[in-house]
PDB file of C-alpha atoms in Angstrom:
ATOM      1  CA  MET A  55     138.140  60.128 104.452  1.00  0.00           C
ATOM      2  CA  PHE A  56     135.253  60.041 106.849  1.00  0.00           C
ATOM      3  CA  ILE A  57     132.777  62.222 108.672  1.00  0.00           C
ATOM      4  CA  ILE A  58     131.706  61.613 112.248  1.00  0.00           C
ATOM      5  CA  ASN A  59     128.236  61.995 113.670  1.00  0.00           C
ATOM      6  CA  GLN A  60     126.211  61.240 116.730  1.00  0.00           C
ATOM      7  CA  HIS A  61     124.617  57.808 116.720  1.00  0.00           C
ATOM      8  CA  GLU A  62     120.979  58.402 115.889  1.00  0.00           C
ATOM      9  CA  THR A  63     118.738  57.969 118.881  1.00  0.00           C
ATOM     10  CA  ASN A  64     115.969  60.323 117.740  1.00  0.00           C
ATOM     11  CA  ALA A  65     115.536  62.470 114.652  1.00  0.00           C
ATOM     12  CA  ASN A  66     116.968  65.997 114.676  1.00  0.00           C
ATOM     13  CA  GLN A  67     118.737  65.857 118.024  1.00  0.00           C
ATOM     14  CA  ILE A  68     120.979  68.914 118.318  1.00  0.00           C
ATOM     15  CA  ILE A  69     122.994  70.569 121.072  1.00  0.00           C
ATOM     16  CA  TYR A  70     122.563  74.369 121.193  1.00  0.00           C
ATOM     17  CA  PHE A  71     124.422  77.269 122.721  1.00  0.00           C
ATOM     18  CA  LYS A  72     122.314  79.134 125.260  1.00  0.00           C
ATOM     19  CA  SER A  73     122.329  82.390 123.251  1.00  0.00           C
ATOM     20  CA  GLN A  74     123.052  83.803 119.804  1.00  0.00           C
ATOM     21  CA  SER A  75     125.961  85.817 121.207  1.00  0.00           C
ATOM     22  CA  ASP A  76     127.491  82.617 122.643  1.00  0.00           C
ATOM     23  CA  SER A  77     127.071  80.929 119.262  1.00  0.00           C
ATOM     24  CA  GLN A  78     128.918  83.766 117.520  1.00  0.00           C
ATOM     25  CA  ARG A  79     131.682  83.989 120.103  1.00  0.00           C
ATOM     26  CA  TYR A  80     132.303  80.238 120.033  1.00  0.00           C
ATOM     27  CA  TRP A  81     132.096  80.188 116.213  1.00  0.00           C
ATOM     28  CA  ASP A  82     134.935  82.710 116.167  1.00  0.00           C
ATOM     29  CA  PHE A  83     136.962  80.731 118.698  1.00  0.00           C
ATOM     30  CA  PHE A  84     136.366  77.153 117.508  1.00  0.00           C
ATOM     31  CA  ILE A  85     135.696  77.514 113.769  1.00  0.00           C
ATOM     32  CA  GLU A  86     137.681  80.616 112.798  1.00  0.00           C
ATOM     33  CA  ASN A  87     140.420  79.821 115.370  1.00  0.00           C
ATOM     34  CA  LYS A  88     140.414  83.420 116.580  1.00  0.00           C
ATOM     35  CA  ASN A  89     141.562  83.891 120.155  1.00  0.00           C
ATOM     36  CA  VAL A  90     138.552  86.000 121.134  1.00  0.00           C
ATOM     37  CA  ILE A  91     138.240  84.268 124.505  1.00  0.00           C
ATOM     38  CA  PRO A  92     141.073  83.613 126.958  1.00  0.00           C
ATOM     39  CA  TYR A  93     141.558  79.837 127.215  1.00  0.00           C
ATOM     40  CA  GLN A  94     140.797  79.765 130.917  1.00  0.00           C
ATOM     41  CA  TYR A  95     137.301  81.162 130.249  1.00  0.00           C
ATOM     42  CA  VAL A  96     136.275  78.588 127.654  1.00  0.00           C
ATOM     43  CA  ASN A  97     133.798  76.468 129.593  1.00  0.00           C
ATOM     44  CA  PRO A  98     130.392  76.976 127.994  1.00  0.00           C
ATOM     45  CA  LEU A  99     127.027  75.681 129.050  1.00  0.00           C
ATOM     46  CA  LEU A 100     125.193  74.139 126.109  1.00  0.00           C
ATOM     47  CA  VAL A 101     121.582  73.004 126.017  1.00  0.00           C
ATOM     48  CA  ALA A 102     120.314  69.654 124.770  1.00  0.00           C
ATOM     49  CA  GLY A 103     117.493  70.113 122.279  1.00  0.00           C
ATOM     50  CA  LYS A 104     114.216  68.218 122.259  1.00  0.00           C
ATOM     51  CA  GLY A 105     114.350  64.474 121.882  1.00  0.00           C
ATOM     52  CA  TYR A 106     117.297  63.828 124.177  1.00  0.00           C
ATOM     53  CA  THR A 107     117.061  62.024 127.467  1.00  0.00           C
ATOM     54  CA  TYR A 108     119.613  62.242 130.227  1.00  0.00           C
ATOM     55  CA  ASN A 109     120.408  58.525 129.909  1.00  0.00           C
ATOM     56  CA  GLN A 110     120.962  58.818 126.129  1.00  0.00           C
ATOM     57  CA  ILE A 111     123.471  61.623 126.570  1.00  0.00           C
ATOM     58  CA  LEU A 112     125.355  59.605 129.184  1.00  0.00           C
ATOM     59  CA  LYS A 113     125.799  56.782 126.639  1.00  0.00           C
ATOM     60  CA  LEU A 114     126.925  58.915 123.683  1.00  0.00           C
ATOM     61  CA  ASP A 115     130.580  59.702 122.944  1.00  0.00           C
ATOM     62  CA  PHE A 116     129.871  62.350 120.282  1.00  0.00           C
ATOM     63  CA  LEU A 117     127.075  64.929 120.065  1.00  0.00           C
ATOM     64  CA  ASN A 118     125.776  66.938 117.110  1.00  0.00           C
ATOM     65  CA  CYS A 119     126.168  70.672 117.698  1.00  0.00           C
ATOM     66  CA  ILE A 120     124.131  73.442 116.039  1.00  0.00           C
ATOM     67  CA  ILE A 121     127.424  74.861 114.733  1.00  0.00           C
ATOM     68  CA  PRO A 122     130.132  72.528 113.363  1.00  0.00           C
ATOM     69  CA  ILE A 123     132.098  71.999 116.556  1.00  0.00           C
ATOM     70  CA  PRO A 124     132.733  68.373 117.474  1.00  0.00           C
ATOM     71  CA  ILE A 125     131.580  67.523 121.009  1.00  0.00           C
ATOM     72  CA  PHE A 126     133.233  64.487 122.619  1.00  0.00           C
ATOM     73  CA  SER A 127     132.628  62.528 125.809  1.00  0.00           C
ATOM     74  CA  CYS A 128     135.017  62.634 128.754  1.00  0.00           C
ATOM     75  CA  LYS A 129     135.790  58.966 128.111  1.00  0.00           C
ATOM     76  CA  PHE A 130     136.964  59.669 124.533  1.00  0.00           C
ATOM     77  CA  VAL A 131     139.017  62.705 125.578  1.00  0.00           C
ATOM     78  CA  LYS A 132     140.625  60.875 128.488  1.00  0.00           C
ATOM     79  CA  LYS A 133     141.826  58.157 126.128  1.00  0.00           C
ATOM     80  CA  TYR A 134     142.953  60.304 123.160  1.00  0.00           C
ATOM     81  CA  ASN A 135     143.723  63.824 124.413  1.00  0.00           C
ATOM     82  CA  GLU A 136     147.490  63.294 124.349  1.00  0.00           C
ATOM     83  CA  LEU A 137     147.512  61.556 120.955  1.00  0.00           C
ATOM     84  CA  LEU A 138     145.380  64.221 119.251  1.00  0.00           C
ATOM     85  CA  LYS A 139     146.808  67.347 120.928  1.00  0.00           C
ATOM     86  CA  GLU A 140     148.594  68.594 117.771  1.00  0.00           C
ATOM     87  CA  GLU A 141     145.360  68.553 115.746  1.00  0.00           C
ATOM     88  CA  LEU A 142     142.489  68.865 118.201  1.00  0.00           C
ATOM     89  CA  GLN A 143     142.336  70.932 121.388  1.00  0.00           C
ATOM     90  CA  PHE A 144     139.696  69.887 123.899  1.00  0.00           C
ATOM     91  CA  PHE A 145     137.834  72.386 126.075  1.00  0.00           C
ATOM     92  CA  PRO A 146     135.424  71.353 128.834  1.00  0.00           C
ATOM     93  CA  CYS A 147     131.757  72.173 128.523  1.00  0.00           C
ATOM     94  CA  LYS A 148     128.550  71.187 130.218  1.00  0.00           C
ATOM     95  CA  ILE A 149     125.462  69.908 128.449  1.00  0.00           C
ATOM     96  CA  LYS A 150     122.257  70.886 130.232  1.00  0.00           C
ATOM     97  CA  ILE A 151     119.316  68.557 129.901  1.00  0.00           C
ATOM     98  CA  LYS A 152     116.297  69.617 131.913  1.00  0.00           C
ATOM     99  CA  ASP A 153     117.598  70.106 135.481  1.00  0.00           C
ATOM    100  CA  LYS A 154     120.808  68.050 135.099  1.00  0.00           C
ATOM    101  CA  THR A 155     124.186  68.613 133.451  1.00  0.00           C
ATOM    102  CA  VAL A 156     126.685  66.241 131.853  1.00  0.00           C
ATOM    103  CA  ASP A 157     130.371  66.977 131.284  1.00  0.00           C
ATOM    104  CA  PHE A 158     131.656  66.865 127.692  1.00  0.00           C
ATOM    105  CA  PHE A 159     134.432  68.502 125.661  1.00  0.00           C
ATOM    106  CA  LEU A 160     134.284  70.816 122.651  1.00  0.00           C
ATOM    107  CA  GLY A 161     136.963  70.146 120.036  1.00  0.00           C
ATOM    108  CA  ARG A 162     138.919  72.972 118.409  1.00  0.00           C
ATOM    109  CA  ILE A 163     140.301  71.672 115.105  1.00  0.00           C
ATOM    110  CA  ILE A 164     143.788  73.069 114.568  1.00  0.00           C
ATOM    111  CA  LYS A 165     144.759  71.774 111.120  1.00  0.00           C
ATOM    112  CA  SER A 166     143.078  72.935 107.928  1.00  0.00           C
ATOM    113  CA  ASP A 167     143.363  72.252 104.204  1.00  0.00           C
ATOM    114  CA  ASN A 168     141.256  72.581 101.050  1.00  0.00           C
ATOM    115  CA  ILE A 169     139.176  69.468 101.656  1.00  0.00           C
ATOM    116  CA  LEU A 170     135.967  70.386  99.820  1.00  0.00           C
ATOM    117  CA  ASP A 171     136.133  69.284  96.180  1.00  0.00           C
ATOM    118  CA  LEU A 172     134.406  72.253  94.539  1.00  0.00           C
ATOM    119  CA  GLN A 173     134.499  70.707  91.047  1.00  0.00           C
ATOM    120  CA  ARG A 174     132.517  67.620  92.081  1.00  0.00           C
ATOM    121  CA  SER A 175     130.329  69.076  94.849  1.00  0.00           C
ATOM    122  CA  GLY A 176     126.985  70.634  94.077  1.00  0.00           C
ATOM    123  CA  SER A 177     126.624  74.406  94.125  1.00  0.00           C
ATOM    124  CA  ARG A 178     124.006  77.032  94.800  1.00  0.00           C
ATOM    125  CA  THR A 179     123.972  80.426  93.063  1.00  0.00           C
ATOM    126  CA  LEU A 180     123.317  83.419  95.290  1.00  0.00           C
ATOM    127  CA  THR A 181     121.399  86.550  94.277  1.00  0.00           C
ATOM    128  CA  ASP A 182     124.657  88.442  93.740  1.00  0.00           C
ATOM    129  CA  GLY A 183     125.763  85.840  91.181  1.00  0.00           C
ATOM    130  CA  SER A 184     128.368  84.176  93.375  1.00  0.00           C
ATOM    131  CA  SER A 185     128.033  80.524  94.289  1.00  0.00           C
ATOM    132  CA  LEU A 186     128.449  78.378  97.360  1.00  0.00           C
ATOM    133  CA  PRO A 187     129.044  74.636  97.575  1.00  0.00           C
ATOM    134  CA  ASP A 188     125.888  72.644  98.226  1.00  0.00           C
ATOM    135  CA  THR A 189     124.824  69.018  98.442  1.00  0.00           C
ATOM    136  CA  PRO A 190     126.095  66.609  97.448  1.00  0.00           C
ATOM    137  CA  PHE A 191     129.441  67.406  99.067  1.00  0.00           C
ATOM    138  CA  PHE A 192     132.592  65.651  97.903  1.00  0.00           C
ATOM    139  CA  TYR A 193     135.884  65.762  99.746  1.00  0.00           C
ATOM    140  CA  GLN A 194     139.530  65.524  98.775  1.00  0.00           C
ATOM    141  CA  THR A 195     142.874  65.925 100.477  1.00  0.00           C
ATOM    142  CA  ARG A 196     146.446  66.136  99.332  1.00  0.00           C
ATOM    143  CA  CYS A 197     147.808  64.558 102.484  1.00  0.00           C
ATOM    144  CA  ASP A 198     147.177  61.299 104.258  1.00  0.00           C
ATOM    145  CA  ASN A 199     149.004  62.015 107.491  1.00  0.00           C
ATOM    146  CA  PHE A 200     146.292  63.593 109.651  1.00  0.00           C
ATOM    147  CA  TYR A 201     143.557  62.759 112.127  1.00  0.00           C
ATOM    148  CA  ILE A 202     141.121  65.631 111.567  1.00  0.00           C
ATOM    149  CA  LEU A 203     141.040  68.595 109.146  1.00  0.00           C
ATOM    150  CA  ARG A 204     138.765  71.603 108.705  1.00  0.00           C
ATOM    151  CA  ASP A 205     138.295  73.187 105.274  1.00  0.00           C
ATOM    152  CA  CYS A 206     140.314  76.417 104.843  1.00  0.00           C
ATOM    153  CA  SER A 207     137.575  78.327 103.021  1.00  0.00           C
ATOM    154  CA  PHE A 208     134.270  76.641 103.883  1.00  0.00           C
ATOM    155  CA  LYS A 209     134.905  76.180 107.575  1.00  0.00           C
ATOM    156  CA  SER A 210     131.657  74.450 108.409  1.00  0.00           C
ATOM    157  CA  HIS A 211     133.168  71.316 106.821  1.00  0.00           C
ATOM    158  CA  TYR A 212     135.599  68.967 108.490  1.00  0.00           C
ATOM    159  CA  ILE A 213     136.683  65.384 107.879  1.00  0.00           C
ATOM    160  CA  VAL A 214     138.550  62.697 109.769  1.00  0.00           C
ATOM    161  CA  SER A 215     141.062  60.189 108.458  1.00  0.00           C
ATOM    162  CA  LYS A 216     141.089  56.414 108.625  1.00  0.00           C
ATOM    163  CA  TYR A 217     143.377  56.814 111.654  1.00  0.00           C
ATOM    164  CA  PHE A 218     140.733  58.829 113.507  1.00  0.00           C
ATOM    165  CA  ALA A 219     138.006  56.429 112.341  1.00  0.00           C
ATOM    166  CA  ASN A 220     139.967  53.593 113.945  1.00  0.00           C
ATOM    167  CA  LEU A 221     140.124  55.531 117.216  1.00  0.00           C
ATOM    168  CA  CYS A 222     136.314  55.652 117.208  1.00  0.00           C
ATOM    169  CA  LYS A 223     136.000  51.862 117.366  1.00  0.00           C
ATOM    170  CA  GLY A 224     134.610  50.887 120.732  1.00  0.00           C
ATOM    171  CA  PHE A 225     133.055  54.324 121.208  1.00  0.00           C
ATOM    172  CA  ASN A 226     129.479  55.348 120.530  1.00  0.00           C
ATOM    173  CA  ILE A 227     130.432  57.485 117.496  1.00  0.00           C
ATOM    174  CA  GLU A 228     129.032  57.033 113.989  1.00  0.00           C
ATOM    175  CA  VAL A 229     131.704  57.049 111.267  1.00  0.00           C
ATOM    176  CA  LYS A 230     130.700  57.379 107.588  1.00  0.00           C
ATOM    177  CA  SER A 231     132.960  57.127 104.558  1.00  0.00           C
ATOM    178  CA  VAL A 232     132.829  60.120 102.181  1.00  0.00           C
TER     179      VAL A 232
END
């Protein structure tokens, strides 16, 4: 099992939605898999945070988003859209950096499973006495036949398989074993 990240070019580089209402709407659509937006209207404009340059974004094949939505380059999507279509739907978006925009794709993860190992992961107790998983996070899965999975309960977590990790070779995507 692996996680994917943007190759580090500067500390704390993040892609943002242009408003809080956009963040919530796209959280519902991409993370919760609620059809709150007709497919034909999913084409958001996102904003590159401080530390990015236009040339850096052109070279990257994966971007870190403020909410846990994978953002892939056109090059990656062109090569793997058909292969991944049962597990990952791609929707076009634009990344705005200063006065320019770059085309990318947001990924909607279709498959989910209980991937967060709650027994081994850290936890944080809330004021109401309930607890949430916290660092360090440990992952598990009962199946091996997948490319990408989102956790059923703690939806901000997703992992990729060795098959997906192999697809990332030759692309500017950081892959870490978990």
